[in-house]
JSON list of C-alpha atoms in Angstrom, two decimals:
[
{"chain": "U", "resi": 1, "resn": "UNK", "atom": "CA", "xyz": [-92.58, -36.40, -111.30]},
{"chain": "U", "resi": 2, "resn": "UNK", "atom": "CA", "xyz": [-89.15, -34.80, -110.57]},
{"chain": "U", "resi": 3, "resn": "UNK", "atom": "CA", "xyz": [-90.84, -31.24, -109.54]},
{"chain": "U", "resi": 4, "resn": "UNK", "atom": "CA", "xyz": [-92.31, -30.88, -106.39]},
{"chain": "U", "resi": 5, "resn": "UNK", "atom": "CA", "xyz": [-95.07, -28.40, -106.11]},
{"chain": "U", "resi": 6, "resn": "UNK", "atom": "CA", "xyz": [-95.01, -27.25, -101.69]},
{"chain": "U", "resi": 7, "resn": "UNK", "atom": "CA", "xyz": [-97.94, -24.15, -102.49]},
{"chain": "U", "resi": 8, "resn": "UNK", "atom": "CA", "xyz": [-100.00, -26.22, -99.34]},
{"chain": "U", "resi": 9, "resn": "UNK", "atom": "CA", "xyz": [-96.55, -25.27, -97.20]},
{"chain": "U", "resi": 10, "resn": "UNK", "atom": "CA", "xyz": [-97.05, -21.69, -98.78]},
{"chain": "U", "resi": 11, "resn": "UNK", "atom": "CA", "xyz": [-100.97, -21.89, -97.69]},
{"chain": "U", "resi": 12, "resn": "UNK", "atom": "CA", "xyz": [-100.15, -22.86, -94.33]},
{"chain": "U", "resi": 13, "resn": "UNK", "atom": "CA", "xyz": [-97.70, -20.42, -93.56]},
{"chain": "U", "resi": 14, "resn": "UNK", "atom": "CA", "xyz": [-99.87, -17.36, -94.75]},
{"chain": "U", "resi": 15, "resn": "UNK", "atom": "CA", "xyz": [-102.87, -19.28, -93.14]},
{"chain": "U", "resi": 16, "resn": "UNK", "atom": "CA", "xyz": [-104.79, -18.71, -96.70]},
{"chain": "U", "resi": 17, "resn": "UNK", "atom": "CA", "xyz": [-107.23, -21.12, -98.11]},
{"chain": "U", "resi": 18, "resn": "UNK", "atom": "CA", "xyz": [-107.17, -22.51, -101.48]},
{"chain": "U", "resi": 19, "resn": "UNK", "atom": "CA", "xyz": [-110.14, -20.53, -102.57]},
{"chain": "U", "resi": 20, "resn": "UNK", "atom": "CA", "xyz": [-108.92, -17.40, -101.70]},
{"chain": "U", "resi": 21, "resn": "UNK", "atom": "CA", "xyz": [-105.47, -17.66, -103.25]},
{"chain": "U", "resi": 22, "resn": "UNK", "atom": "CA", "xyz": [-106.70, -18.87, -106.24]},
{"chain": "U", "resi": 23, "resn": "UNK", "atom": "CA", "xyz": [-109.14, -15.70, -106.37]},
{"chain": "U", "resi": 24, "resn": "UNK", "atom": "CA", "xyz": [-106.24, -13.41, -105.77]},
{"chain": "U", "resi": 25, "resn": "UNK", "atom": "CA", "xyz": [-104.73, -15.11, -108.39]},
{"chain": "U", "resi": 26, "resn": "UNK", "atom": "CA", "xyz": [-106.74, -15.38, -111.17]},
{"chain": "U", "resi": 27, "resn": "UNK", "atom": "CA", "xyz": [-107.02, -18.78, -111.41]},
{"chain": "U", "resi": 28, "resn": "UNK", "atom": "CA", "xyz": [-109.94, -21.48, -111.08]},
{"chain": "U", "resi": 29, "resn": "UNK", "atom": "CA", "xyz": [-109.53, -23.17, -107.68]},
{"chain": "U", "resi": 30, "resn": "UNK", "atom": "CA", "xyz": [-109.71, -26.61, -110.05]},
{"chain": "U", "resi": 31, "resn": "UNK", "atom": "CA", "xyz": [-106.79, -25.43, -112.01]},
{"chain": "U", "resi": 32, "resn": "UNK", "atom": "CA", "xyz": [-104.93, -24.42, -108.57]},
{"chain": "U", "resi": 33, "resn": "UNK", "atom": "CA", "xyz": [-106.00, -27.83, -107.33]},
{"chain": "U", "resi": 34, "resn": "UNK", "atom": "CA", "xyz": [-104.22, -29.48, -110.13]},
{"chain": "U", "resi": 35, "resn": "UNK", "atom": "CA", "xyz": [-101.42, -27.30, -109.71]},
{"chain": "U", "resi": 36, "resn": "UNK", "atom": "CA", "xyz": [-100.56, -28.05, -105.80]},
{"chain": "U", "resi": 37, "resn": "UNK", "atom": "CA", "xyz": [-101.44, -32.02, -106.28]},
{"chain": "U", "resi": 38, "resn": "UNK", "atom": "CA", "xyz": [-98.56, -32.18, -108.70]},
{"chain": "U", "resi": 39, "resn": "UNK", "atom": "CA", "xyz": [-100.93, -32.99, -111.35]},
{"chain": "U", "resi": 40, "resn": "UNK", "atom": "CA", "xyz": [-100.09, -30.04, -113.73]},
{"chain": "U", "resi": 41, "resn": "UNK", "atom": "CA", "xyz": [-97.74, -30.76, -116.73]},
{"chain": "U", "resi": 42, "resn": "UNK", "atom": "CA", "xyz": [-96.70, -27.00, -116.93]},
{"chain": "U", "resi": 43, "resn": "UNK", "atom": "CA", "xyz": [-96.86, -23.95, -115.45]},
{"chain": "U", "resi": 44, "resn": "UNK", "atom": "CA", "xyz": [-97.18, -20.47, -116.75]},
{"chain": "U", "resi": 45, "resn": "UNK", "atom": "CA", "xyz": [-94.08, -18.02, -115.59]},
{"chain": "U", "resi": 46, "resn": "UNK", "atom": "CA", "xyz": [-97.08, -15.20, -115.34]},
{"chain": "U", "resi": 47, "resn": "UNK", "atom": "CA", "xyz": [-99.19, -17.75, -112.95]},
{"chain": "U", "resi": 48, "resn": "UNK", "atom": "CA", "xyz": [-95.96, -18.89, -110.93]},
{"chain": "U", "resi": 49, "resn": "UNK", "atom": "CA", "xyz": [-95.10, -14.69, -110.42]},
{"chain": "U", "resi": 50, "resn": "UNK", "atom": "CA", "xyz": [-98.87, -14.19, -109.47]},
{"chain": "U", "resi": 51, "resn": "UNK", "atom": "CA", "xyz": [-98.47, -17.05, -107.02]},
{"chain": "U", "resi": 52, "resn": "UNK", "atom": "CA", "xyz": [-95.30, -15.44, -105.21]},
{"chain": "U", "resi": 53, "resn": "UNK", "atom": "CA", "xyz": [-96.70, -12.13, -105.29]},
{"chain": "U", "resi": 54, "resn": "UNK", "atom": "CA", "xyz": [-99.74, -12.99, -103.29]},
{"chain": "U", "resi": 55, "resn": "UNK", "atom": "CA", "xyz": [-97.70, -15.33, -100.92]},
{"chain": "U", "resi": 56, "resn": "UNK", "atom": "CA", "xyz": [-94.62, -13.16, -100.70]},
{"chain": "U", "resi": 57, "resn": "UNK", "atom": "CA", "xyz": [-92.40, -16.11, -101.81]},
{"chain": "U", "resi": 58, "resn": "UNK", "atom": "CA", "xyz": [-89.64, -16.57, -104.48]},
{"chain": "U", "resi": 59, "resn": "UNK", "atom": "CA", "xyz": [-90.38, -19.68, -107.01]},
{"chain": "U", "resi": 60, "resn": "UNK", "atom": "CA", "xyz": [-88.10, -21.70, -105.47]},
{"chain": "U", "resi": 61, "resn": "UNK", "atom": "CA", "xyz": [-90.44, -21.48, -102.09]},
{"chain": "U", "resi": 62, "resn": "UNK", "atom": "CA", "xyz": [-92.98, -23.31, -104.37]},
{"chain": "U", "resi": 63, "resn": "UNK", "atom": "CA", "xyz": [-91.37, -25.91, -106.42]},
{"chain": "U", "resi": 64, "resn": "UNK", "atom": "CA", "xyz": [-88.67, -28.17, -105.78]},
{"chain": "U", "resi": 65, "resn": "UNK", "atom": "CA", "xyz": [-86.49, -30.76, -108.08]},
{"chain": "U", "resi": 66, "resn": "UNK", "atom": "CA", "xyz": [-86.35, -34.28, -106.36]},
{"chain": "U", "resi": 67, "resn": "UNK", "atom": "CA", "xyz": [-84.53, -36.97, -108.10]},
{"chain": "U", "resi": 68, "resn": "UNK", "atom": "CA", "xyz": [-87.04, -39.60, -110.02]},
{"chain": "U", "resi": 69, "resn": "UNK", "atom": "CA", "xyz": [-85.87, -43.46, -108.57]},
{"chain": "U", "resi": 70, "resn": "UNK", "atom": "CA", "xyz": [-83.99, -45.24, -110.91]},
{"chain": "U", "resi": 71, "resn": "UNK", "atom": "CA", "xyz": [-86.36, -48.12, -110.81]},
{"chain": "U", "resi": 72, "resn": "UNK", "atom": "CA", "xyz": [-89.79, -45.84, -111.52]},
{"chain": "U", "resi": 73, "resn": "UNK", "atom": "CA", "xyz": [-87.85, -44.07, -114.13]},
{"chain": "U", "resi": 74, "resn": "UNK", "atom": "CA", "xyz": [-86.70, -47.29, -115.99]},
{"chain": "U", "resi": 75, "resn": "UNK", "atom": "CA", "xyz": [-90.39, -48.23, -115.41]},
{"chain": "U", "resi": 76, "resn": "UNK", "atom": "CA", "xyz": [-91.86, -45.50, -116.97]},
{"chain": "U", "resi": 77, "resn": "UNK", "atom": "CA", "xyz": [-89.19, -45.46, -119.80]},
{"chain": "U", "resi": 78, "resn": "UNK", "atom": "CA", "xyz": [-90.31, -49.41, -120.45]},
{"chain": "U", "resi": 79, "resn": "UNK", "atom": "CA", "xyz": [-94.43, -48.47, -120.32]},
{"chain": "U", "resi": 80, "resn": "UNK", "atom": "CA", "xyz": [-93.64, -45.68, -122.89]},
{"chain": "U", "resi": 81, "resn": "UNK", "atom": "CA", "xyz": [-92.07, -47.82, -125.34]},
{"chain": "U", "resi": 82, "resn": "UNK", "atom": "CA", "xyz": [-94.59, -50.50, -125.62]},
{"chain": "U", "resi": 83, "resn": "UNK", "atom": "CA", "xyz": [-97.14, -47.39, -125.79]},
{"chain": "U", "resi": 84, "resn": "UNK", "atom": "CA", "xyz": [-94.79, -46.40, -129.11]},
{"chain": "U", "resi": 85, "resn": "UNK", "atom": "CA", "xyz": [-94.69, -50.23, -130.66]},
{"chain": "U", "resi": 86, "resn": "UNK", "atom": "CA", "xyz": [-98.15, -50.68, -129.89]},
{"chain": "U", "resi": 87, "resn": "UNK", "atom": "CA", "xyz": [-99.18, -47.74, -131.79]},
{"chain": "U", "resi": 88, "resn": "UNK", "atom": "CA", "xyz": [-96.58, -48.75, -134.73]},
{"chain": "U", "resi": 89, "resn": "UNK", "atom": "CA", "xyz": [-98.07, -52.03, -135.17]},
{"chain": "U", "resi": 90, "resn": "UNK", "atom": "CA", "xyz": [-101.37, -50.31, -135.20]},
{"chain": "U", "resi": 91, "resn": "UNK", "atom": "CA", "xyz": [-100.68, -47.76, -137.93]},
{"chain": "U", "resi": 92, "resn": "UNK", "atom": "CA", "xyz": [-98.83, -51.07, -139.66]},
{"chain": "U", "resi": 93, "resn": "UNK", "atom": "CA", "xyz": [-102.30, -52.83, -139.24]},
{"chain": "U", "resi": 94, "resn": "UNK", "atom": "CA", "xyz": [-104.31, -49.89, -140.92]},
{"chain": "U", "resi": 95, "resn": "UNK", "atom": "CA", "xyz": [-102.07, -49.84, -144.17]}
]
């Protein structure tokens, strides 16, 4: 994924644990997992501006945009469109 999530730089740097930011938070410390792995899809603006407030950091301190290579893009672009055929041919089968 493009976005970078760095909250375990963030951690480090206010020597915090996972447990306890996600308690100052508000979140589940499974949800803030997800979130710092890079494993979320999205993330709330009201989460992200809890997040800075307890780490006294802007947004950009947390996420970052790296360019996708060309070659996992094209990749992932290919895998998505025999997803879409195979599920055409599979509606086609059912009528």
């Amino acid at each position: 994924m493009p976005i970078a999530v760095d909250i375990d730089v963030m951690l480090a740097r206010r020597k915090m644990s996972v447990g306890e930011l996600a308690d100052r938070v508000g979140i589940t410390p499974a949800n803030l997992a997800v979130l710092k792995n890079g494993r979320a899809k999205a993330v709330r603006f009201g989460t992200l501006a809890a997040l800075c407030e307890v780490l006294e950091c802007q947004p950009g301190d947390l996420l970052r945009w790296e360019p996708e290579d060309a070659g996992t893009t094209e990749a992932t672009e290919a895998t998505e469109a025999v997803k879409v055929s195979g599920l055409a041919a599979a509606d086609a089968a059912d009528a």
